[in-house]
Tab-separated table of C-alpha atoms in Angstrom:
chain	number	residue	atom	x	y	z
C	1	GLY	CA	-25.704	-8.333	18.512
C	2	ARG	CA	-25.093	-6.141	15.460
C	3	ARG	CA	-27.422	-5.543	12.524
C	4	VAL	CA	-26.750	-4.112	9.073
C	5	VAL	CA	-28.888	-3.467	5.996
C	6	ALA	CA	-27.020	-3.751	2.681
C	7	ALA	CA	-27.524	-4.181	-1.055
C	8	LEU	CA	-27.135	-7.722	-2.424
C	9	ASP	CA	-23.819	-6.824	-4.076
C	10	HIS	CA	-22.341	-5.169	-0.975
C	11	PRO	CA	-19.124	-7.026	0.001
C	12	PHE	CA	-18.508	-8.415	3.494
C	13	LEU	CA	-15.231	-9.866	4.737
C	14	THR	CA	-15.450	-13.495	5.906
C	15	PRO	CA	-12.716	-15.841	7.192
C	16	THR	CA	-12.438	-17.218	3.621
C	17	GLY	CA	-12.403	-13.872	1.806
C	18	TRP	CA	-14.865	-11.251	0.551
C	19	LYS	CA	-18.442	-12.295	-0.257
C	20	ASN	CA	-21.428	-10.314	-1.512
C	21	ALA	CA	-24.358	-9.975	0.862
C	22	GLY	CA	-26.530	-12.031	-1.493
C	23	ASP	CA	-24.147	-14.998	-1.161
C	24	LEU	CA	-24.244	-15.070	2.647
C	25	GLY	CA	-26.398	-17.452	4.638
C	26	ALA	CA	-27.508	-18.032	8.208
C	27	GLY	CA	-24.587	-18.896	10.452
C	28	ASP	CA	-21.905	-17.327	8.260
C	29	VAL	CA	-19.210	-15.506	10.200
C	30	LEU	CA	-18.315	-11.926	9.300
C	31	GLN	CA	-15.104	-10.173	10.252
C	32	VAL	CA	-15.512	-6.812	11.959
C	33	PRO	CA	-12.697	-4.226	12.279
C	34	PRO	CA	-11.540	-4.135	15.909
C	35	ARG	CA	-11.031	-1.007	17.930
C	36	MET	CA	-7.527	0.026	16.936
C	37	SER	CA	-5.317	2.027	19.246
C	38	TRP	CA	-3.281	4.936	17.909
C	39	VAL	CA	0.283	5.804	18.802
C	40	SER	CA	2.291	8.880	17.944
C	41	ALA	CA	3.987	8.917	14.544
C	42	HIS	CA	7.715	8.539	13.849
C	43	THR	CA	8.414	5.885	16.516
C	44	PRO	CA	10.913	3.124	15.659
C	45	ASP	CA	7.992	0.679	15.281
C	46	THR	CA	6.264	3.000	12.830
C	47	MET	CA	9.491	3.248	10.856
C	48	ARG	CA	9.614	-0.542	10.578
C	49	HIS	CA	6.131	-0.474	9.087
C	50	ARG	CA	7.118	2.248	6.610
C	51	LEU	CA	10.215	0.330	5.538
C	52	ALA	CA	8.104	-2.799	5.028
C	53	GLY	CA	5.807	-0.756	2.770
C	54	TYR	CA	8.735	0.428	0.657
C	55	LEU	CA	10.152	-3.100	0.400
C	56	VAL	CA	6.810	-4.588	-0.630
C	57	GLY	CA	6.197	-1.809	-3.154
C	58	ASP	CA	9.590	-0.954	-4.671
C	59	GLY	CA	11.953	-3.367	-2.953
C	60	MET	CA	14.196	-6.137	-4.238
C	61	CYS	CA	15.106	-8.710	-1.586
C	62	ARG	CA	17.183	-11.256	-3.460
C	63	GLY	CA	20.920	-11.272	-2.858
C	64	LYS	CA	20.778	-7.638	-1.777
C	65	VAL	CA	18.062	-5.533	-0.210
C	66	VAL	CA	17.381	-2.542	-2.462
C	67	VAL	CA	14.604	0.047	-2.742
C	68	THR	CA	14.343	1.775	-6.136
C	69	ASN	CA	12.392	5.028	-6.385
C	70	GLY	CA	12.636	8.375	-8.158
C	71	ASP	CA	10.920	10.666	-5.649
C	72	PRO	CA	13.425	12.647	-3.519
C	73	ASP	CA	11.187	12.650	-0.430
C	74	VAL	CA	10.720	8.875	-0.592
C	75	CYS	CA	14.476	8.358	-0.998
C	76	ASP	CA	15.139	10.660	1.968
C	77	ASP	CA	12.601	8.730	4.056
C	78	VAL	CA	14.176	5.368	3.238
C	79	TYR	CA	17.597	6.784	4.140
C	80	LEU	CA	16.262	8.208	7.434
C	81	ILE	CA	14.591	4.923	8.367
C	82	GLY	CA	17.789	3.012	7.599
C	83	GLU	CA	19.767	5.282	9.919
C	84	LYS	CA	17.217	4.996	12.723
C	85	LEU	CA	17.103	1.194	12.454
C	86	GLY	CA	20.898	0.856	12.405
C	87	LEU	CA	21.166	-0.083	8.723
C	88	SER	CA	23.669	1.306	6.239
C	89	VAL	CA	22.133	2.808	3.088
C	90	LEU	CA	24.151	3.467	-0.076
C	91	THR	CA	22.495	5.644	-2.739
C	92	ARG	CA	23.315	4.958	-6.380
C	93	PRO	CA	21.711	6.187	-9.634
C	94	ASN	CA	19.474	3.628	-11.348
C	95	GLY	CA	20.616	3.993	-14.942
C	96	ASN	CA	20.431	7.315	-16.764
C	97	PRO	CA	17.754	10.032	-16.456
C	98	ASN	CA	14.746	9.576	-18.730
C	99	GLU	CA	13.788	11.943	-21.551
C	100	ARG	CA	12.189	14.335	-19.031
C	101	GLY	CA	15.384	14.425	-16.993
C	102	ASP	CA	13.926	12.390	-14.106
C	103	GLN	CA	16.385	10.178	-12.250
C	104	SER	CA	15.504	7.133	-10.140
C	105	TRP	CA	17.773	5.858	-7.395
C	106	ASN	CA	18.793	2.513	-5.912
C	107	LEU	CA	19.011	2.634	-2.132
C	108	VAL	CA	21.148	-0.384	-1.242
C	109	MET	CA	20.798	-1.501	2.376
C	110	THR	CA	23.429	-3.433	4.287
C	111	ASN	CA	24.410	-4.121	7.901
C	112	GLY	CA	21.531	-6.417	8.868
C	113	SER	CA	19.043	-5.699	6.108
C	114	VAL	CA	19.040	-9.290	4.786
C	115	ASP	CA	18.286	-10.672	8.254
C	116	LEU	CA	15.478	-8.113	8.577
C	117	ALA	CA	13.980	-9.066	5.204
C	118	ARG	CA	14.155	-12.749	6.160
C	119	ALA	CA	12.460	-12.118	9.504
C	120	TRP	CA	9.656	-10.277	7.709
C	121	GLY	CA	9.172	-13.087	5.174
C	122	LEU	CA	10.211	-10.927	2.216
C	123	TYR	CA	13.662	-12.246	1.367
C	124	GLY	CA	13.804	-14.303	-1.839
C	125	HIS	CA	10.357	-13.191	-2.982
C	126	THR	CA	9.409	-11.242	-6.095
C	127	ALA	CA	6.507	-8.999	-7.052
C	128	HIS	CA	4.562	-12.182	-7.858
C	129	THR	CA	5.037	-13.778	-4.430
C	130	LYS	CA	5.459	-11.017	-1.820
C	131	ARG	CA	2.939	-10.806	1.010
C	132	ILE	CA	2.416	-8.165	3.674
C	133	PRO	CA	4.520	-9.171	6.711
C	134	GLU	CA	2.652	-10.710	9.618
C	135	PHE	CA	3.706	-7.990	12.059
C	136	VAL	CA	2.061	-5.417	9.775
C	137	MET	CA	-1.160	-7.428	9.495
C	138	ARG	CA	-1.317	-7.465	13.318
C	139	ALA	CA	-0.356	-3.796	13.717
C	140	ASN	CA	-2.321	-1.073	15.449
C	141	ALA	CA	-3.930	1.638	13.326
C	142	GLU	CA	-0.861	3.857	13.177
C	143	GLY	CA	1.346	0.977	12.031
C	144	ALA	CA	-1.188	-0.108	9.405
C	145	ALA	CA	-1.505	3.466	8.090
C	146	ALA	CA	2.283	3.878	8.010
C	147	PHE	CA	2.688	0.726	5.916
C	148	LEU	CA	-0.107	1.696	3.533
C	149	GLY	CA	1.302	5.213	3.140
C	150	ALA	CA	4.711	3.882	2.116
C	151	TYR	CA	3.172	1.252	-0.150
C	152	PHE	CA	0.946	3.860	-1.828
C	153	ALA	CA	4.022	6.068	-2.374
C	154	CYS	CA	5.409	3.203	-4.476
C	155	ASP	CA	2.440	1.528	-6.180
C	156	GLY	CA	-0.454	3.927	-5.652
C	157	HIS	CA	-2.227	5.945	-8.333
C	158	ILE	CA	-4.616	8.904	-8.107
C	159	ASN	CA	-7.311	8.898	-10.760
C	160	ASP	CA	-8.986	12.294	-10.811
C	161	THR	CA	-9.713	13.223	-14.419
C	162	LYS	CA	-12.956	14.579	-13.019
C	163	PHE	CA	-11.541	15.919	-9.782
C	164	ARG	CA	-14.692	15.441	-7.727
C	165	SER	CA	-14.860	11.817	-8.868
C	166	LEU	CA	-11.554	10.921	-7.237
C	167	SER	CA	-10.647	7.256	-7.010
C	168	LEU	CA	-7.438	5.838	-5.626
C	169	GLU	CA	-5.792	2.717	-6.981
C	170	LEU	CA	-3.227	0.221	-5.735
C	171	ALA	CA	-2.087	-2.282	-8.357
C	172	SER	CA	-0.020	-5.465	-8.473
C	173	VAL	CA	0.450	-8.686	-10.446
C	174	ASN	CA	-0.013	-10.501	-7.115
C	175	ARG	CA	-3.637	-11.201	-6.160
C	176	ALA	CA	-2.736	-12.515	-2.697
C	177	LEU	CA	-0.882	-9.271	-1.953
C	178	MET	CA	-3.922	-7.271	-3.058
C	179	GLU	CA	-6.148	-9.357	-0.773
C	180	ASP	CA	-3.774	-8.622	2.141
C	181	THR	CA	-3.962	-4.925	1.284
C	182	GLN	CA	-7.755	-5.000	1.048
C	183	HIS	CA	-7.930	-6.596	4.496
C	184	LEU	CA	-5.568	-4.007	5.989
C	185	LEU	CA	-7.645	-1.179	4.518
C	186	ALA	CA	-10.811	-2.715	5.960
C	187	ARG	CA	-9.252	-2.645	9.427
C	188	LEU	CA	-9.007	1.128	9.024
C	189	GLY	CA	-12.645	1.344	7.951
C	190	ILE	CA	-11.746	1.883	4.274
C	191	HIS	CA	-13.533	-0.209	1.637
C	192	GLY	CA	-11.519	-1.056	-1.460
C	193	ARG	CA	-12.932	-3.002	-4.416
C	194	LEU	CA	-10.610	-5.691	-5.790
C	195	ALA	CA	-10.754	-6.143	-9.560
C	196	GLU	CA	-8.889	-8.186	-12.147
C	197	LYS	CA	-7.290	-6.323	-15.053
C	198	ARG	CA	-6.583	-8.156	-18.309
C	199	THR	CA	-4.371	-6.420	-20.853
C	200	THR	CA	-1.472	-7.306	-23.139
C	201	TYR	CA	2.238	-6.799	-22.526
C	202	ASN	CA	4.802	-7.275	-25.295
C	203	GLY	CA	2.047	-8.866	-27.344
C	204	ARG	CA	1.112	-11.430	-24.699
C	205	PRO	CA	-1.908	-11.632	-22.365
C	206	TYR	CA	-1.150	-9.983	-19.035
C	207	THR	CA	-3.222	-10.226	-15.857
C	208	SER	CA	-2.885	-7.870	-12.921
C	209	TYR	CA	-5.076	-6.829	-10.013
C	210	ALA	CA	-6.112	-3.499	-8.580
C	211	ILE	CA	-7.867	-2.156	-5.511
C	212	TYR	CA	-10.068	0.871	-6.163
C	213	ILE	CA	-10.954	3.243	-3.321
C	214	ARG	CA	-13.730	5.567	-4.412
C	215	LYS	CA	-15.255	8.795	-3.171
C	216	THR	CA	-18.604	7.036	-2.685
C	217	GLY	CA	-19.263	6.285	0.969
C	218	GLY	CA	-16.418	8.512	2.119
C	219	ASP	CA	-13.731	5.872	1.562
C	220	ALA	CA	-11.409	8.120	-0.474
C	221	ALA	CA	-11.718	10.858	2.145
C	222	ARG	CA	-10.914	8.382	4.932
C	223	PHE	CA	-7.865	7.196	3.025
C	224	CYS	CA	-6.712	10.788	2.476
C	225	SER	CA	-7.132	11.697	6.158
C	226	ILE	CA	-5.816	8.469	7.755
C	227	VAL	CA	-3.195	7.207	5.301
C	228	GLY	CA	-2.422	10.453	3.460
C	229	PRO	CA	-0.198	11.927	6.236
C	230	HIS	CA	2.042	8.851	5.925
C	231	VAL	CA	2.561	9.222	2.148
C	232	ARG	CA	6.030	10.739	1.741
C	233	HIS	CA	5.911	10.901	-2.082
C	234	SER	CA	5.881	14.674	-2.652
C	235	LYS	CA	3.472	14.859	-5.613
C	236	LYS	CA	1.076	12.184	-4.387
C	237	ALA	CA	0.989	13.620	-0.868
C	238	ALA	CA	0.205	17.096	-2.210
C	239	ARG	CA	-2.623	15.824	-4.423
C	240	LEU	CA	-4.192	13.803	-1.606
C	241	ALA	CA	-4.033	16.780	0.771
C	242	ASP	CA	-5.420	19.128	-1.890
C	243	TRP	CA	-8.367	16.876	-2.640
C	244	LEU	CA	-9.145	16.370	1.047
C	245	ALA	CA	-9.065	20.120	1.693
C	246	LYS	CA	-11.399	20.878	-1.228
C	247	PHE	CA	-13.833	17.964	-1.254
C	248	GLY	CA	-13.209	15.777	1.789
C	249	GLY	CA	-16.422	16.779	3.463
C	250	ALA	CA	-18.508	16.872	0.272
């Protein structure tokens, strides 16, 4: 019973992935974001979603469960979540500070963390094989936003050379993970364009993938307002809030 008018290159989500409008035919099924209920932030369930975001973004789940990050607010959040979920978290420096004096930290989780990572389908996987846990993909809006906020704190980038032309980027070597992320964003009403990036690394061809969320259509503003409050990374959170305050309604 719904109708939509779109350009031929406008993407629509189908059960088999994203397709441009020009490639659709009569009888094709389109996925539509459901009505998503909201719950108050900082519940134990929301913390599980945030921890999953940190593990997918900056986590190592092989032998030990470790999150490595250099932002103090992110490290504090991981420690807080561990306490609330009954895990033990040991904080250790990750090597020496860089030339700017910045120090990253390994937050080593014990006391049930391996069982948790196994239950979420993350244990034993690497950046090339991780997927968003099923419980996150089925989450309500608050859970989805909490996961995306933590994931953006790890692997998100803010491209605003021309400040009004803000675009947000999430990048990975894992295309399947990017497709999961694109789907989760779509459930929040945020369109992200998935693109392949081909570069070189150590002299060899290197392929990665990125999702771009642009100002056009209000998608960047929606991300800033819905996901931004869940981004604990101090610098990224401040830039998202600053942009939203200045240009969110423009």
